[in-house]
Amino acid sequence: MEIAGPAVEEVFRLPELLESVLLHLSQKELLLSQRVSRSFRNTIQGSVRLQKALFFTPDWKFECRAFNAYASRNHPGRKPENNRLLLKAFPGCYPTVTLVIVNDNTTQTDLELGRRGSEHWSWDVCISFPADRPPNTKPAVLYPEASWRRMYLSQPPCTSLHLVRRWQRSLNPAIVRDDGIKMGEFVDEATKTQSWHLSYISSDRDWHFEGNIRCSALLDEEVLKSRAEAEDFTTRLREYLFSRTITNQSEEVLSEELATAHL
């Protein structure tokens, strides 16, 4: 079926309408669509939403839900996206995203109530890279201007990667980029001469990395309510103890006065 007509031409002519259509394409289809026409290319390169879909622009608006160890059900929320297109470029070095629980700082209220600090769901990026051999890639992948070099490992991006081996994680990150780590930067760091300790090379002769994805905590209404109730209880308890202290002191003064009167 031939797709043509004034309506279609109008969609292609208006960047806003064309953007809405292109957002339904896969990452690979979106990349290839830049070859259709100058209008397609300009729309894709000029759209923040399309650039985020291609992992070229970071999307920091990502929230994690609070973790409640005492709840019957916990919902970690939406999972970050890992860059699936990198699997075709670097088989075996494909970044994956795993769920983790992060401990928040313990508040004074937590200490007074004898409970542990709050926690929230979070996500880690995990990726490996050969330590003593070039990765298994096609020659075209090594083209200096290849698109994958400008792509982030995940969306939202991770900003640091630590070396890991047998549950041991390096104290200091091996790769750091405050604005997010791109695949090109990762490959450049992993292939140049490093000061990384050789003990982190695993039995499969790979470097293994993991790094946390930056996200803000989104507290559920139940968690917010329970915290507010706990803080209110602590306030009322303090007021009660303070009033009892004043009462006890008054009773001691009165007893001393009565004892003095009988002398």
Coordinates of N, CA and C in Angstrom, one line a residue, residues 60 123-127 153 157-163 169 171-181 186 209-214:
W60 N 17.3 12.8 33.2 CA 17.6 12.7 34.6 C 16.3 12.6 35.4
W123 N 18.8 1.2 41.1 CA 19.2 0.3 40.0 C 20.7 0.5 39.7
D124 N 21.3 -0.6 39.3 CA 22.7 -0.6 38.9 C 22.9 -1.0 37.5
V125 N 23.9 -0.4 36.8 CA 24.3 -0.8 35.5 C 25.4 -1.8 35.6
C126 N 25.4 -2.9 35.0 CA 26.5 -3.9 35.0 C 26.9 -4.1 33.5
I127 N 28.3 -4.1 33.4 CA 28.8 -4.3 32.0 C 30.2 -4.9 32.2
L153 N 25.1 4.4 28.3 CA 24.9 3.0 28.6 C 23.5 2.7 29.0
P157 N 21.5 7.9 32.6 CA 22.9 7.4 32.5 C 23.4 7.1 33.9
C158 N 24.4 6.2 34.0 CA 25.2 6.1 35.3 C 26.4 7.1 35.1
T159 N 26.8 7.6 36.3 CA 27.9 8.6 36.2 C 29.3 8.0 36.7
S160 N 29.2 6.8 37.3 CA 30.5 6.2 37.7 C 30.4 4.7 37.6
L161 N 31.5 4.0 37.4 CA 31.5 2.6 37.3 C 32.7 2.0 38.2
H162 N 32.4 1.1 39.0 CA 33.3 0.4 39.9 C 33.7 -0.9 39.3
L163 N 35.0 -1.3 39.5 CA 35.4 -2.7 39.2 C 34.8 -3.6 40.3
R169 N 33.9 -5.0 45.5 CA 33.7 -3.8 44.7 C 34.8 -2.8 45.1
L171 N 36.7 0.5 46.0 CA 36.3 1.6 46.8 C 36.1 2.9 45.9
N172 N 37.1 3.1 45.1 CA 37.0 4.2 44.2 C 36.6 3.8 42.8
P173 N 35.8 4.6 42.1 CA 35.3 4.2 40.8 C 36.4 4.2 39.7
A174 N 36.3 3.3 38.8 CA 37.3 3.2 37.7 C 37.1 4.2 36.6
I175 N 35.8 4.5 36.4 CA 35.4 5.5 35.3 C 34.4 6.4 35.9
V176 N 34.6 7.7 35.7 CA 33.7 8.7 36.3 C 33.4 9.8 35.2
R177 N 32.1 10.1 35.0 CA 31.7 11.1 34.1 C 30.5 11.8 34.8
D178 N 30.6 13.0 35.2 CA 29.5 13.6 36.0 C 28.3 13.8 35.1
D179 N 28.4 13.9 33.8 CA 27.3 14.1 32.9 C 26.8 12.8 32.3
G180 N 27.3 11.7 32.8 CA 26.9 10.4 32.3 C 28.0 9.7 31.5
I181 N 28.1 8.4 31.6 CA 29.1 7.6 30.9 C 28.6 7.2 29.5
F186 N 33.5 4.7 27.6 CA 33.8 3.4 28.3 C 34.8 2.5 27.6
F209 N 32.2 -4.4 35.6 CA 31.9 -3.1 36.2 C 30.5 -3.0 36.7
E210 N 30.2 -2.2 37.7 CA 28.9 -1.9 38.0 C 28.8 -0.5 38.6
G211 N 27.7 0.2 38.3 CA 27.6 1.6 38.8 C 26.1 1.9 39.0
N212 N 25.8 2.7 40.0 CA 24.5 3.1 40.3 C 23.9 4.1 39.4
I213 N 22.7 4.0 39.0 CA 22.0 5.0 38.2 C 21.4 6.1 39.1
R214 N 21.7 7.3 38.7 CA 21.2 8.4 39.5 C 19.7 8.6 39.4

